[in-house]
Amino acid sequence: MNIFDCPQRDRLFGSMKMGWYNVCPIDETTGMLLTEQASPYALYHCQQVSPQTIREIKQASEVVGCVLMQAWSVIRNLDEEALLYYGFPEESIRLVKYDALAPFCMRLDWCWNEQTGVKKVVETNSQTPSFWFECTVGNHRVAEHFGLRSPDVNAHDTLKFTLNQHIKRAAVFLDKPFEECEVVFTTLNNAEDLGTMQWLSSHVHRSTIMPLEFLRIQDGKCLFDQRTGKSIDILFMWYPLEWAIHDTDENGERLWPALEKLILERKVVIVNFGSAFALQPKSVFALIYDLGLDFFSGKDAETIFEYFPKTSLNKNDIGDSYFAKPILGREGEGGFAVNSGRITAKSTSNNPWYTEQAYVYQELLEFPKVEIVGQSMTAVWGAWLYNNGYDKFIAGGLGMRVSEGEITDNIAYWCPVGC
C-alpha cells in the first residue's frame, strides 16, 4: 500500500473534509494553487503508540504550561529595553504589555525520545492554526479507520468547552453582553489555515468565518467585514502579529497603528493575539534560563530542569553542539544544527525574512526515529494546551509529524497515531 498516494487515502481524508491532506504551492503572481505540484502531507498510515506515552506527554505538557504562564507574567512586566533584547519587535511591545486577556492556547513541540530518555520541549507555537484539526479530530478518525483506539477521546470536548469559555471571557473584557457580540474567525485564504478556522468556528454558536483580506478598519472606530459591513467585536485571528505590524493597504499605508488603537481602546478584542505573541518568540526559553531556577517555585524549577533544553541568545553559552533558529522562526525556516562545531543539518526553507533575524541557540537534541513502511523518519510530537478559564493550561489533543530529514519543516508529514 502506497501511504503517500492511493485511492484509499483520497477517500479517507476526503471523508474527513480535510482539504489540505495534500499541500499545493501558490503561484506568487496569480495567487492560484499549483495543483500539478501537489505533495503529500497526511500519510495513509496509523502509528501505534502506548496509552502510557500519551498520558506522559500530556502530563509533561501541563507542567510546562505552568512555567510558561509564569513567564507570561514576567514578560508583561519587562521594560522596553529588555523586550527588545529578547527580540520582540518594537511595534509589538505596547500590545504585549497591555493585553491582559491571558493566552487561550498553544502547541508545544516535543523531542520525546523514549529510547534515549531525552524528553524536552523545544518550542511553543501560540500563534498558528497548524496541526490543530489533526491532533483533535484527525487522529481519532484515522485510528478508527485502521482498527485502533483514539489516542485522546476527550480532545474534542476539551477544545469546545475551553474555546467557548474564552470567547465569553473576551466579551467580559470588552464589557459587552456576549449575546450582542459579533464573533468572527479569520485567517489567510489557503486550504489549511482557512479549513482549520472553518472547523474551529463551528464550535462557537453565532460565529462567522471570513478570509483575512476582507477585514477592514472604518475611520479608526471599528473593525468590520467588508462583504457585509458588519462591525466585529471579538476576533479570533490566526495571523502572526509579527506579520501584521508590517502590513499595508492598497495605498501603501501601514495598517498596524489603526488596529493597535482599536485594541488598546477595547473597541475590539482579538483572542490569543497580544498575550499569545508574548510567548511566541523562541527567545522565551532563553529568558527562562536567564531568570534562573531560583526565580521559580520548586515545582516549576523541577519542570525546567527536567523538560526545558538549555537555551541562550549567545551560542557560546551552549558549546560547540547546538540547534540554531530565528527568534521569530516558523516551520523550521532558517534552522540549522551544529555538532562539534560543524553544520550537520539545515532546513530546506531559508527565506531571508527568517535568516536575517537574530538567532536563539538550544542544546542539540537527538530526536526519535520511527519506522514507517521500511523508511526511518524523524519524529516530533505536538501537544495542545488550553486555558481552563482560570489561567491554567490543560492538555488537549496531540499528534506526530515526521520528516525524511533531520529538521521538521513545512514539508514534514502528518503521521496519524492510535493506541
XYZ file of C-alpha atoms in Angstrom, residues 11-18 46 133-152 414 416-417:
32
model
C -11.355 8.518 0.243
C -10.367 8.616 3.920
C -9.163 12.203 4.056
C -11.871 13.331 1.660
C -14.486 11.914 4.045
C -12.871 13.954 6.827
C -13.236 17.132 4.717
C -9.526 17.723 5.208
C -1.569 4.962 11.739
C -7.554 19.569 13.448
C -5.131 16.667 13.075
C -4.416 16.458 16.811
C -8.023 16.960 17.899
C -10.166 15.061 15.395
C -7.876 13.629 12.734
C -6.099 11.032 14.866
C -9.427 9.755 16.184
C -10.847 9.255 12.691
C -7.743 7.602 11.249
C -7.238 5.348 14.285
C -10.844 4.186 13.960
C -10.299 3.519 10.241
C -7.292 1.300 10.976
C -8.951 -0.547 13.864
C -7.035 1.198 16.659
C -8.231 3.244 19.644
C -8.244 7.019 19.684
C -5.194 8.445 21.489
C -7.386 11.023 23.254
C 1.413 14.251 9.429
C -1.650 9.802 12.466
C -1.362 7.893 15.746
